[in-house]
mmCIF file of C-alpha atoms and ligand atoms in Angstrom:
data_model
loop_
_atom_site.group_PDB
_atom_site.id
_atom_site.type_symbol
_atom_site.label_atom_id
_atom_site.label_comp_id
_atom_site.label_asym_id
_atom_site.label_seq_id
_atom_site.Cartn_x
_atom_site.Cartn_y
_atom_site.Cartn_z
ATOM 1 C CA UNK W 1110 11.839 13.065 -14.956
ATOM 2 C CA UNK W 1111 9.613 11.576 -12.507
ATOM 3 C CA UNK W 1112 10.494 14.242 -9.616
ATOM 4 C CA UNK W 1113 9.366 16.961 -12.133
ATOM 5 C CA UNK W 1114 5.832 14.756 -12.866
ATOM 6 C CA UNK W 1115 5.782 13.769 -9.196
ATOM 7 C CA UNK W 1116 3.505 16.707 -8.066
ATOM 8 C CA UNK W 1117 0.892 16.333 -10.616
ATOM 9 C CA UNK W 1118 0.820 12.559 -9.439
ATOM 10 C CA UNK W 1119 0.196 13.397 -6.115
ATOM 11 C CA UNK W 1120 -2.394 16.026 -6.914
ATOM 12 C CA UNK W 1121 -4.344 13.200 -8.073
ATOM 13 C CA UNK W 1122 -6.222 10.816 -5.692
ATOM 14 C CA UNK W 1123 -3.855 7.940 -5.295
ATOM 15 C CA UNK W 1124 -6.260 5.443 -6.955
ATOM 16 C CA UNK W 1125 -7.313 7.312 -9.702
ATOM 17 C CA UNK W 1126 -3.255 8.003 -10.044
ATOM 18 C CA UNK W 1127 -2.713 4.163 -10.177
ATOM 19 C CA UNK W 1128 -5.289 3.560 -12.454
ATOM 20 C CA UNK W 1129 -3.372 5.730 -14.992
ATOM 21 C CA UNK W 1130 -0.538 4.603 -14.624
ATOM 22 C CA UNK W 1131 -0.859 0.997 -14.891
ATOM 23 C CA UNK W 1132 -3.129 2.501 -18.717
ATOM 24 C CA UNK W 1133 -0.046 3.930 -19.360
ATOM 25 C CA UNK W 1134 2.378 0.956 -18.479
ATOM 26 C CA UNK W 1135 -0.017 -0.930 -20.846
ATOM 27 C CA UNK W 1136 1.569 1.417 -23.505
ATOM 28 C CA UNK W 1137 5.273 0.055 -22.949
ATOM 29 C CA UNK W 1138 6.628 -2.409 -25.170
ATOM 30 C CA UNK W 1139 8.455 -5.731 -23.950
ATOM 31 C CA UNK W 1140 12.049 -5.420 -23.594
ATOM 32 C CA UNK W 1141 13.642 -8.096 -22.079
ATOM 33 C CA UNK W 1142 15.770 -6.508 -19.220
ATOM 34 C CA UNK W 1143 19.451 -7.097 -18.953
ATOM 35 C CA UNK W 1144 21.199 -7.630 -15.868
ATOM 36 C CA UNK W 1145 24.241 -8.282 -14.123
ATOM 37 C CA UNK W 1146 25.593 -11.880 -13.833
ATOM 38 C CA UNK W 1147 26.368 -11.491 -10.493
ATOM 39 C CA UNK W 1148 22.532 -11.165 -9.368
ATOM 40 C CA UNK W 1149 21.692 -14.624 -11.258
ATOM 41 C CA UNK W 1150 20.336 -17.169 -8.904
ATOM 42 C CA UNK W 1151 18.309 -20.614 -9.568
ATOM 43 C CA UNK W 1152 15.994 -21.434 -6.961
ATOM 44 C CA UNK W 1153 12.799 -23.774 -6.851
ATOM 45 C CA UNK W 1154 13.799 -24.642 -10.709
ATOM 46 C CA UNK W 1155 13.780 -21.020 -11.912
ATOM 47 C CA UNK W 1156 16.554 -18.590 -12.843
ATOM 48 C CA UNK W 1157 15.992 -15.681 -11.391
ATOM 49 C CA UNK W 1158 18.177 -13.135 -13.557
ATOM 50 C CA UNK W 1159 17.404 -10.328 -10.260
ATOM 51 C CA UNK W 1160 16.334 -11.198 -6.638
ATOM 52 C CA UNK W 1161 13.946 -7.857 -6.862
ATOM 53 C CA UNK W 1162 10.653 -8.827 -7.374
ATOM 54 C CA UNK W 1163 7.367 -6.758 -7.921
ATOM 55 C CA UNK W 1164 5.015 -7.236 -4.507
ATOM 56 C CA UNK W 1165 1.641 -8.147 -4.745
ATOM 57 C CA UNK W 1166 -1.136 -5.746 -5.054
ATOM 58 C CA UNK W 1167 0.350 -3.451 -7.714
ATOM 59 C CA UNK W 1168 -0.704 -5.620 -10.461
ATOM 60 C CA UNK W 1169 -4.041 -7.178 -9.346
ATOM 61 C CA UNK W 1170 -5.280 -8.348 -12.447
ATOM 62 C CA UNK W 1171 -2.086 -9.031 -14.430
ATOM 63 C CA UNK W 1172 -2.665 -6.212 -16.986
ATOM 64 C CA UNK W 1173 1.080 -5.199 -16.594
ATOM 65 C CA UNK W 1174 3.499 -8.301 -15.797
ATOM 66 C CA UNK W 1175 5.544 -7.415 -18.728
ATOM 67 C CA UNK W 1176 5.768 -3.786 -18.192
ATOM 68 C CA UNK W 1177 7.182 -4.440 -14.999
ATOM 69 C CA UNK W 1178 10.288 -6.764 -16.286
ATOM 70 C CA UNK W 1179 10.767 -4.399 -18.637
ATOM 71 C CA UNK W 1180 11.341 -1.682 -16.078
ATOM 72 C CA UNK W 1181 13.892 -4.107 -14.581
ATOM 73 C CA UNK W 1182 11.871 -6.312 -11.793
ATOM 74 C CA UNK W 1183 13.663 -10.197 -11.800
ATOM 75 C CA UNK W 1184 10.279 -11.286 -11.239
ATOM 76 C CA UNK W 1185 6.549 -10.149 -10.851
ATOM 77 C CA UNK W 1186 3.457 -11.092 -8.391
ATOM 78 C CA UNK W 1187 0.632 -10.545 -9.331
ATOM 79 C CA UNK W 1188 -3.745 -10.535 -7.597
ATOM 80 C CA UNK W 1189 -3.825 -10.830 -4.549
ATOM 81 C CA UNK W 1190 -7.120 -12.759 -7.223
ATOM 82 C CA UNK W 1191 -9.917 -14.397 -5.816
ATOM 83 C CA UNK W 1192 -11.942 -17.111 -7.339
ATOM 84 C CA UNK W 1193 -14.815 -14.464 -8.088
ATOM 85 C CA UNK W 1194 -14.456 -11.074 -8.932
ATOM 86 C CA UNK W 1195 -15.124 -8.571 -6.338
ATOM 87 C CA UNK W 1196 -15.391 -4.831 -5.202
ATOM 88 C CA UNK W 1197 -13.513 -4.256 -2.398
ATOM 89 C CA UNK W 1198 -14.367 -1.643 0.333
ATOM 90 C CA UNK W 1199 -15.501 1.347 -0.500
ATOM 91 C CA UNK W 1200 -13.349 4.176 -1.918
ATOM 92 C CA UNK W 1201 -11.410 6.472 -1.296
ATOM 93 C CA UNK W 1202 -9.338 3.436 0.349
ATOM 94 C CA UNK W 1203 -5.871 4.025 -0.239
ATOM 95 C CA UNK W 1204 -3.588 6.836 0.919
ATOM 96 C CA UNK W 1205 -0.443 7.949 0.321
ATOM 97 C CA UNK W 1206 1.381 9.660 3.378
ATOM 98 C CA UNK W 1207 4.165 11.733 1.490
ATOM 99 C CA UNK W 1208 5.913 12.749 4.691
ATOM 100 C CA UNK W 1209 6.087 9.542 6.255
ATOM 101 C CA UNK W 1210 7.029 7.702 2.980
ATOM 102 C CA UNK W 1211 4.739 5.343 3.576
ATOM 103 C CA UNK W 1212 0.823 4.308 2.303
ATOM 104 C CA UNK W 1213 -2.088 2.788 3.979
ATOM 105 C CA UNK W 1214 -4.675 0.653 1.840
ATOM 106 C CA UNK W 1215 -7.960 -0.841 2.662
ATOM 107 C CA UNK W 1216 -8.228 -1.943 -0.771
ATOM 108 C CA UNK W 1217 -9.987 -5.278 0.536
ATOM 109 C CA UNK W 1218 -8.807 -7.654 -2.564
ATOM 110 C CA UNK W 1219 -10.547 -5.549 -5.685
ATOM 111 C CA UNK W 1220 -9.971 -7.690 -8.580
ATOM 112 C CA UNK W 1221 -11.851 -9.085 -11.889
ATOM 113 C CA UNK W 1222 -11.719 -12.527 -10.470
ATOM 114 C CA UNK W 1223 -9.797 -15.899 -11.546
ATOM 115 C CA UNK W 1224 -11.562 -16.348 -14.989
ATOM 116 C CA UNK W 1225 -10.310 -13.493 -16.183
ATOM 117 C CA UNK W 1226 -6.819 -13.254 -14.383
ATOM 118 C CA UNK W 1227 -6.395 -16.936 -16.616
ATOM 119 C CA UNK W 1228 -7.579 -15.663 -19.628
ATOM 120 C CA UNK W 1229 -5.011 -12.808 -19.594
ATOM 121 C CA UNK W 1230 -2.247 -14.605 -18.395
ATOM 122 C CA UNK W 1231 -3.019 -17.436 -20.874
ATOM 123 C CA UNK W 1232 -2.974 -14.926 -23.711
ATOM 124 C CA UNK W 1233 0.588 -13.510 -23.262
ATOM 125 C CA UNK W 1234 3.550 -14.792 -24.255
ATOM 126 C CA UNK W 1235 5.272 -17.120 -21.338
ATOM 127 C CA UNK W 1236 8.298 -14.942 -20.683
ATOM 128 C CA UNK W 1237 10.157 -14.069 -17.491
ATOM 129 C CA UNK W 1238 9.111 -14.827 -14.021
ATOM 130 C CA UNK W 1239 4.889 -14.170 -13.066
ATOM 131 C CA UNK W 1240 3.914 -15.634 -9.917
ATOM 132 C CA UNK W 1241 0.001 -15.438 -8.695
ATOM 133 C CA UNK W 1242 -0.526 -14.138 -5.771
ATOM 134 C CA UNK W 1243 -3.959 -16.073 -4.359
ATOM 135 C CA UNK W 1244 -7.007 -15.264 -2.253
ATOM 136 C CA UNK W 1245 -10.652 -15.505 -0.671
ATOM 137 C CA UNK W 1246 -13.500 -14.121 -1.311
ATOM 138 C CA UNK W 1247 -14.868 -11.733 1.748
ATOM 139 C CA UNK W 1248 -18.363 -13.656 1.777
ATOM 140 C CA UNK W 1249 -16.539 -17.005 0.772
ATOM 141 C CA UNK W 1250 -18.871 -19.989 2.871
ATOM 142 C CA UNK W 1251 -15.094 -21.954 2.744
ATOM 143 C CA UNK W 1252 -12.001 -19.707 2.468
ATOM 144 C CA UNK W 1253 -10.065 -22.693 1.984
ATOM 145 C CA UNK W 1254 -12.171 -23.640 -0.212
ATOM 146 C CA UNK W 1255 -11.225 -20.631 -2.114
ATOM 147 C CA UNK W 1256 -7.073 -21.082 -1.757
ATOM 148 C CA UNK W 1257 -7.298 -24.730 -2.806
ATOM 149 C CA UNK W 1258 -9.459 -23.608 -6.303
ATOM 150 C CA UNK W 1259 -6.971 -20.970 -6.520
ATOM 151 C CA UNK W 1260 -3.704 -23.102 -6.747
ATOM 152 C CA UNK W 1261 -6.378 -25.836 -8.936
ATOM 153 C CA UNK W 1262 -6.970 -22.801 -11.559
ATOM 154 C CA UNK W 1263 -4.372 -20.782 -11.728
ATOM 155 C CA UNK W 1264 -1.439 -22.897 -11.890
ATOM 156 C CA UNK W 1265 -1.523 -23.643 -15.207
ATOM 157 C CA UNK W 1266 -0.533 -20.366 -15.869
ATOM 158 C CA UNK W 1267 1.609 -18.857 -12.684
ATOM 159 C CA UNK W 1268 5.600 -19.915 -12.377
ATOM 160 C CA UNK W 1269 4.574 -19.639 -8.617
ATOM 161 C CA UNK W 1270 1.947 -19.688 -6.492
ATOM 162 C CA UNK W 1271 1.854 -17.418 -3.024
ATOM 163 C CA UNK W 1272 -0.613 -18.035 -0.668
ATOM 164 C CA UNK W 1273 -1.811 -14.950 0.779
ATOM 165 C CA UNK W 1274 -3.097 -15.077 4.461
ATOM 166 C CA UNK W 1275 -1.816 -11.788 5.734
ATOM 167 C CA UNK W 1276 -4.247 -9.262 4.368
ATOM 168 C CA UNK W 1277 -5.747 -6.896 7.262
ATOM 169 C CA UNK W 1278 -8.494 -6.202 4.866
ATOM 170 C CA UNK W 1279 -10.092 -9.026 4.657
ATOM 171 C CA UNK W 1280 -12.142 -9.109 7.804
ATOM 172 C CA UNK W 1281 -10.927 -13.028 10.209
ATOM 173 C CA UNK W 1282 -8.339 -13.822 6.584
ATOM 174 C CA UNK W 1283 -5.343 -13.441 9.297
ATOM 175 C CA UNK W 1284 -6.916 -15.979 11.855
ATOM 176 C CA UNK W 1285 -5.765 -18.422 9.090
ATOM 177 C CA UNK W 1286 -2.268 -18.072 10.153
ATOM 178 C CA UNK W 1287 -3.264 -19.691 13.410
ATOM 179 C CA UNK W 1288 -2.632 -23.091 14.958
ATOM 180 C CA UNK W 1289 -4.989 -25.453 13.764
ATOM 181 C CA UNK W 1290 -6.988 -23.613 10.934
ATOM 182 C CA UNK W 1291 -2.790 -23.235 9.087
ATOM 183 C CA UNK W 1292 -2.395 -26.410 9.249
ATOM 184 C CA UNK W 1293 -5.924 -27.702 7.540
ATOM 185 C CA UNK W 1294 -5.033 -24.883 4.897
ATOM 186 C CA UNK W 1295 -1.640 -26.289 4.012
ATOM 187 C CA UNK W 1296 -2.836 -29.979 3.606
ATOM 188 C CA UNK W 1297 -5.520 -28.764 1.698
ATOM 189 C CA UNK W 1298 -3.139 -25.964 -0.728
ATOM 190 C CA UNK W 1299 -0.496 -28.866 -1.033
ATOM 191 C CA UNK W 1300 -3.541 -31.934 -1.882
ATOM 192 C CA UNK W 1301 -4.603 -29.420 -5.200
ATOM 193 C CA UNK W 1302 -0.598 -28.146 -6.008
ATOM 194 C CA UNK W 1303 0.039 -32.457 -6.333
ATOM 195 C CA UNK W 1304 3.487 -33.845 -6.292
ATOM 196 C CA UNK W 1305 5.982 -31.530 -8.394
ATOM 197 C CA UNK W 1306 3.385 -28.975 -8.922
ATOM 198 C CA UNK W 1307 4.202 -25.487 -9.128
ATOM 199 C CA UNK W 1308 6.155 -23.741 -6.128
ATOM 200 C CA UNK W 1309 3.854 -22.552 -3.743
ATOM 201 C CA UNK W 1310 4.866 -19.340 -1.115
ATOM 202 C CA UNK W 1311 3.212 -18.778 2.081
ATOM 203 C CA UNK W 1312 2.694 -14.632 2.816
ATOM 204 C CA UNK W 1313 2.490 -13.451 6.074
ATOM 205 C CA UNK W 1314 1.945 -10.834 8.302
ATOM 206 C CA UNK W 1315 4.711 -8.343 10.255
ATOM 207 C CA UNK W 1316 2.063 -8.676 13.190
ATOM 208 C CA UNK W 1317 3.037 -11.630 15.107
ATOM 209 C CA UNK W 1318 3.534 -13.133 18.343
ATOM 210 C CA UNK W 1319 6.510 -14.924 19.887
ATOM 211 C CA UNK W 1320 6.393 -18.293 19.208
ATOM 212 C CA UNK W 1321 4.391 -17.508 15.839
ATOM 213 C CA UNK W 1322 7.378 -17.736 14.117
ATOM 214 C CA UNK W 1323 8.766 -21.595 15.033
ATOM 215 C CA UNK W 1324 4.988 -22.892 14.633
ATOM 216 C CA UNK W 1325 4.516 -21.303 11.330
ATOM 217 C CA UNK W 1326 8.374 -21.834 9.955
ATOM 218 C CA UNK W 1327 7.214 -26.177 11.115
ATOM 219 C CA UNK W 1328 3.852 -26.279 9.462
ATOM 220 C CA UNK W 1329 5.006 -24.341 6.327
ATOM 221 C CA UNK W 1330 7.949 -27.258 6.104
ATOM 222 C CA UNK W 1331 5.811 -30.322 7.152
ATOM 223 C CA UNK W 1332 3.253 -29.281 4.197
ATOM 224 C CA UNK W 1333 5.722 -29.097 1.518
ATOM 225 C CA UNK W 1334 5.388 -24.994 1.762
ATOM 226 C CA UNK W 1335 8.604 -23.732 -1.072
ATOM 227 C CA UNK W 1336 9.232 -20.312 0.850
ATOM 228 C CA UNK W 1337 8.180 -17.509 2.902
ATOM 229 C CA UNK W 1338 7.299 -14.334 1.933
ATOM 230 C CA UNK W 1339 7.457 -12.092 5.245
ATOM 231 C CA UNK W 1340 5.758 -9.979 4.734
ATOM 232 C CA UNK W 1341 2.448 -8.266 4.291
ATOM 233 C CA UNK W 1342 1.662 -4.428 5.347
ATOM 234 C CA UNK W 1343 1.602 -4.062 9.317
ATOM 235 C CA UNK W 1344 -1.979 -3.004 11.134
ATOM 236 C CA UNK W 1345 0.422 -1.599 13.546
ATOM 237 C CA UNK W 1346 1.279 2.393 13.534
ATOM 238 C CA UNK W 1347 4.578 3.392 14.572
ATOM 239 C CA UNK W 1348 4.898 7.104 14.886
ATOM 240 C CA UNK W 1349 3.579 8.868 11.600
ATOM 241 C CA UNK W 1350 3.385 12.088 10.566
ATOM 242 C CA UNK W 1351 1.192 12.410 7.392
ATOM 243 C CA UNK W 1352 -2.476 13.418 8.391
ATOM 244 C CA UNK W 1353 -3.710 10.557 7.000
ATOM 245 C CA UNK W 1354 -2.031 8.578 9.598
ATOM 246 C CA UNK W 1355 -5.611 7.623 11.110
ATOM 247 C CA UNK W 1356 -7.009 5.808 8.063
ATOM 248 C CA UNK W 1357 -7.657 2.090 8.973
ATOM 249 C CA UNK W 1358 -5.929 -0.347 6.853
ATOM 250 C CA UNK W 1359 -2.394 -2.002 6.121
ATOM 251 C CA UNK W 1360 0.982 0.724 6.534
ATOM 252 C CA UNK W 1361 3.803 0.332 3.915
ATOM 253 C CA UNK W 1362 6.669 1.609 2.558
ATOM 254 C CA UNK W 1363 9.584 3.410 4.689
ATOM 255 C CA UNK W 1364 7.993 3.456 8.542
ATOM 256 C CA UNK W 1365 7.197 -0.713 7.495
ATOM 257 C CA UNK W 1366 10.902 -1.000 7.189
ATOM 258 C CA UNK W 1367 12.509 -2.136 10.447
ATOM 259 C CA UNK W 1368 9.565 -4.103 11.384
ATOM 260 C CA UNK W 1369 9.678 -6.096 8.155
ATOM 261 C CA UNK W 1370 13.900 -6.463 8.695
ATOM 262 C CA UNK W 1371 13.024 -7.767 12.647
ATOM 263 C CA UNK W 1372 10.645 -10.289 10.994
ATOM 264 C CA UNK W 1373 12.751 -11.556 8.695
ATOM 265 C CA UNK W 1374 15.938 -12.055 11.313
ATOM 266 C CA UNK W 1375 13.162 -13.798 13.296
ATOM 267 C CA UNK W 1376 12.074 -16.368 10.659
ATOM 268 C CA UNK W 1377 15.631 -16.634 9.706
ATOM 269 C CA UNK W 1378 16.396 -17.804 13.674
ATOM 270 C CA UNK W 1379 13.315 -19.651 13.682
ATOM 271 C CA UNK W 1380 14.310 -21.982 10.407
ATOM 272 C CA UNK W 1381 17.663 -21.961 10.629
ATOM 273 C CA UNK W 1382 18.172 -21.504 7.040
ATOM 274 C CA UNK W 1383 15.921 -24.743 6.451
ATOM 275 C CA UNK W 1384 13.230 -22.544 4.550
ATOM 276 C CA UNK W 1385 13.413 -20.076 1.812
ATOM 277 C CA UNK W 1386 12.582 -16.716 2.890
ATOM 278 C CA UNK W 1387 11.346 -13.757 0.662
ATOM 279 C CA UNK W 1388 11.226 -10.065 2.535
ATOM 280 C CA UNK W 1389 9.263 -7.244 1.521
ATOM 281 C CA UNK W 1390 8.810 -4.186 3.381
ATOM 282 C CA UNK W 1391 9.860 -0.865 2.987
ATOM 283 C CA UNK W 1392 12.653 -1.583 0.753
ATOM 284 C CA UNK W 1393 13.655 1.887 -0.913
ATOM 285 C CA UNK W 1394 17.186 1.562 -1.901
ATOM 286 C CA UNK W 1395 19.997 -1.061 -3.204
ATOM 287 C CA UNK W 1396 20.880 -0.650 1.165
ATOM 288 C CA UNK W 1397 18.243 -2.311 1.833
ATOM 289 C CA UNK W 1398 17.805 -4.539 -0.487
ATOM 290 C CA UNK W 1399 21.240 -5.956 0.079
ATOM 291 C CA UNK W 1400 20.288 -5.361 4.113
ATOM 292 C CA UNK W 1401 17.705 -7.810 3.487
ATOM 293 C CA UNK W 1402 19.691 -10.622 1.762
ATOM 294 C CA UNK W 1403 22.495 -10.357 4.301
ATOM 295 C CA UNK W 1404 19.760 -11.025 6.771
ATOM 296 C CA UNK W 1405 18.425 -14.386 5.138
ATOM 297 C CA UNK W 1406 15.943 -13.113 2.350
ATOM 298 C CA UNK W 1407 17.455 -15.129 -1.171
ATOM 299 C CA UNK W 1408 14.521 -12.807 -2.642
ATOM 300 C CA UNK W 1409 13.287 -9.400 -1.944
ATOM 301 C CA UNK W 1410 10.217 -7.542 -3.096
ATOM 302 C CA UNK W 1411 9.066 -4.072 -3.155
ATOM 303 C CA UNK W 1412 5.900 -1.851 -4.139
ATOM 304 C CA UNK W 1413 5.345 0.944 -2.275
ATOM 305 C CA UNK W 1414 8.609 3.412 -2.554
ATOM 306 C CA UNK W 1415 7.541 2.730 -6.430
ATOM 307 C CA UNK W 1416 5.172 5.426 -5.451
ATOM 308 C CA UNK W 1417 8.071 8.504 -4.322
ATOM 309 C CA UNK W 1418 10.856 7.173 -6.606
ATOM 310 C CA UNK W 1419 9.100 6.079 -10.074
ATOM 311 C CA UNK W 1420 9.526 3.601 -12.583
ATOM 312 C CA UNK W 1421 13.705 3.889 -12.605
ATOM 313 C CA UNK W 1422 13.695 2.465 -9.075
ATOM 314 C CA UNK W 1423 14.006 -1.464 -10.223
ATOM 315 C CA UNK W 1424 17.015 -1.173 -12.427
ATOM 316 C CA UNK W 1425 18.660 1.432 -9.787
ATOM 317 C CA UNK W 1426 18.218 -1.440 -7.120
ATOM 318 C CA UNK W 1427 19.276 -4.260 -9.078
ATOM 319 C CA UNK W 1428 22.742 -1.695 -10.204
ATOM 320 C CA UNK W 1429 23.146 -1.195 -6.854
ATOM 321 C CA UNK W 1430 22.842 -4.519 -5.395
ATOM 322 C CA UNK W 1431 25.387 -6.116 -8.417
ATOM 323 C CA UNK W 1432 28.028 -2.826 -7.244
ATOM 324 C CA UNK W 1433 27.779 -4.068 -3.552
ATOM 325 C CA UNK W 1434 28.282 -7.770 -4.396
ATOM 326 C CA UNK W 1435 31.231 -6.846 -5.955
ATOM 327 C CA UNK W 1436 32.419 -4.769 -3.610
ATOM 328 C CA UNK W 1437 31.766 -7.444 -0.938
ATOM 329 C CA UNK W 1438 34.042 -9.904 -2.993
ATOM 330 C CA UNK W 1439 30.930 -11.842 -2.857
ATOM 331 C CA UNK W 1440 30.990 -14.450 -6.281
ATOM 332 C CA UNK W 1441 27.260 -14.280 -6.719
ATOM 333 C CA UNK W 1442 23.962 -13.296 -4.715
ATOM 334 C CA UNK W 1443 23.408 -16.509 -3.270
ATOM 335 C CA UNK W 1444 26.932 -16.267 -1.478
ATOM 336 C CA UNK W 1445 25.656 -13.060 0.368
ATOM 337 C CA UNK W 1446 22.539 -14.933 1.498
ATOM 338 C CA UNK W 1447 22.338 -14.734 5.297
ATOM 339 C CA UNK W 1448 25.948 -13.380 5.368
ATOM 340 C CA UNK W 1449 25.646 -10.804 8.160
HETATM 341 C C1 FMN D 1151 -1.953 -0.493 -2.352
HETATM 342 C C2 FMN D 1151 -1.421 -1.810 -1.893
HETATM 343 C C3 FMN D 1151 -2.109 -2.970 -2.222
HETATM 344 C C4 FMN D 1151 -1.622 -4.222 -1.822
HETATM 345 N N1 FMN D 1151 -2.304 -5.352 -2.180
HETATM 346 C C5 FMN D 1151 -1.799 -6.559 -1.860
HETATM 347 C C6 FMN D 1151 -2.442 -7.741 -2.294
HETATM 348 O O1 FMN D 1151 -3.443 -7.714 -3.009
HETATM 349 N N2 FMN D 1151 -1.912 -8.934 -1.904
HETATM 350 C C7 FMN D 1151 -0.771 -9.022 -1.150
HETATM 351 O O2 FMN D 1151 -0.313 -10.121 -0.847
HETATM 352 N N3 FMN D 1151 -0.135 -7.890 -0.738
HETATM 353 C C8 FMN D 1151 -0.616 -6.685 -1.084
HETATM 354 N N4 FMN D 1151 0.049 -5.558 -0.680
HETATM 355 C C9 FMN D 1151 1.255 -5.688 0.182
HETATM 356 C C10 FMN D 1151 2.557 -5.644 -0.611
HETATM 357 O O3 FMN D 1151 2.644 -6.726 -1.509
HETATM 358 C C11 FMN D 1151 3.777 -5.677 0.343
HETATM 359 O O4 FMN D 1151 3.797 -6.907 1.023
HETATM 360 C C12 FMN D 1151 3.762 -4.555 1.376
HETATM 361 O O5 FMN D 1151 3.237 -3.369 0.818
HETATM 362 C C13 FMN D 1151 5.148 -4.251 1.932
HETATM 363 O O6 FMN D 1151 6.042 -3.832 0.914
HETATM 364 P P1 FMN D 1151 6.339 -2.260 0.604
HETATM 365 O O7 FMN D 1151 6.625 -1.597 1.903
HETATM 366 O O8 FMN D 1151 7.501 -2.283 -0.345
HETATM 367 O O9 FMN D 1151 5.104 -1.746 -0.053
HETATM 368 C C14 FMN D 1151 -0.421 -4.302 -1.071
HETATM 369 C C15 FMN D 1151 0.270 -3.119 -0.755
HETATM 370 C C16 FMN D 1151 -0.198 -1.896 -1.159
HETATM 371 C C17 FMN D 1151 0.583 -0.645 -0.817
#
């Protein structure tokens, strides 16, 4: 069904196509999905009933969470929000590149703001998994200002928070990941999350440095950080074919793939298993998915092959993944954690 529709889609401008689409995934009633036992896993006081999650950015303002675990997701992210609403840069700023797989985005954090990301999320019923995904404001005077406010406000209402650093779009956000200014984030994240406060996730970039990875895996565990997500879209461009391949902004989806796998095995060297990690990038298939968990990930999130395989892809994943388990001999998902 979706390969006949997928044409029209893409005759669309990709951001007027995602506009209609989430209108029409506003249209779906709840259903709560059903899944395999074998994919069940409890971690930071949550069952997760699938390790695929929905990445951030799909769902800015939260107008779909419950679309999404309909359609089979374990759990949903949504924002990137920011304590005021704001623009972002100006349009046409995201691209797909059908060839490659792939998109790029310069979406620069669009969104209606915290008030009304609360309001919404306050108004639904509390069912499966929503974490908020949290932000700064581009002209923000104190950016960390703006995370602490954002784990202060919307906690109440988020089963996690993630603590997004890694956006390219956000002109200096990244610098946050460095030395000194990670650390003064951190204390100040953990001071407004309070003692058994919701989970909180650090997101970062696939750009990074030797050495990045031990300094970051030590601050994220001396501040009380619950897990990694690694990671965000790259501002690197491996070979591309798509003509849009030029557009500045974050790459996703397929050509993101082994750079967001490298990462991953990096962290995973880098902790030694001591720190939760979550990997997105360019996951397209129950392969990599399971690729990913074998590698360290006890989570794994996708949004971009969304776009070229439609809204079966969740529940063909999470099928997949249960077949392989079994397969495996493995007893449950958590015993094929870090098993390659
Ligand atoms: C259009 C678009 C918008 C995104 N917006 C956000 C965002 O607001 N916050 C965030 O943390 N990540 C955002 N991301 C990154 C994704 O959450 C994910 O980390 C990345 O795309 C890699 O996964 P994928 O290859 O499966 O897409 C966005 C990605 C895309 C394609």
């Amino acid at each position: 069904m979706y390969r006949a529709l997928r044409p029209l889609i893409f005759a669309m401008d990709a951001e007027r196509a995602h506009r209609l689409t989430i209108a029409g995934l506003k249209a779906l009633p709840y259903r709560p999905s059903k899944f395999d036992a074998l994919l069940e896993q409890t971690l930071f006081g949550m069952t997760f009933p699938s390790p695929l999650g929905l990445a951030a950015g799909f769902d800015k303002d939260g107008e779909v969470p419950d679309a999404m675990l309909t359609l089979g997701f374990g759990f949903v992210e949504v924002g990137t929000v920011t304590p005021l609403p704001q623009t972002g840069n100006a349009r046409p700023r995201l691209f797909r590149l059908a060839e490659d797989r792939a998109v790029i985005n310069r979406m620069g954090f669009n969104n209606r703001g915290q008030a009304a990301l609360l309001e919404r999320l306050a108004g639904r019923p509390r069912r499966g998994i929503v974490g908020v995904n949290i932000g700064a404001n581009k002209d923000s005077a104190d950016r960390i200002a703006d995370y602490a406010m954002g784990v202060r406000t919307m906690a109440r209402v988020a089963d996690y928070l993630t603590v997004n650093i890694s956006s390219p779009n956000t002109p200096g956000l990244r610098a946050l990941q460095a030395g000194g200014e990670l650390g003064e984030l951190l204390s100040a994240v953990a001071e407004a999350q309070g003692p058994g406060g919701v989970p909180l996730f650090l997101k970062v970039a696939p750009d990074l440095e030797a050495g990045d990875h031990e300094r970051i895996v030590r601050a994220a565990i001396d501040h009380g950080v619950d897990a990694l997500i690694v990671a965000n879209t790259t501002v690197s461009r491996p070979a591309l074919s798509s003509s849009h391949r030029g557009e500045t902004g974050g790459l996703s989806g397929r050509p993101l793939k082994s750079l967001a796998l490298d990462q991953l095995r990096r962290f995973r060297s880098a902790s030694g298993g001591a720190l939760p990690l979550i990997s997105a990038g360019g996951i397209e298939d129950a392969d990599d998915a399971f690729a990913r968990v074998a590698a360290g990930a006890c989570l794994v999130q996708l949004y971009s092959a969304l776009v070229y395989e439609g809204p079966g892809l969740a529940r063909r994943i999470a099928d997949g993944l249960a077949e392989r388990l079994r397969h495996g001999g493995f007893a449950n998902i958590a015993g094929a954690v870090g098993s390659e």
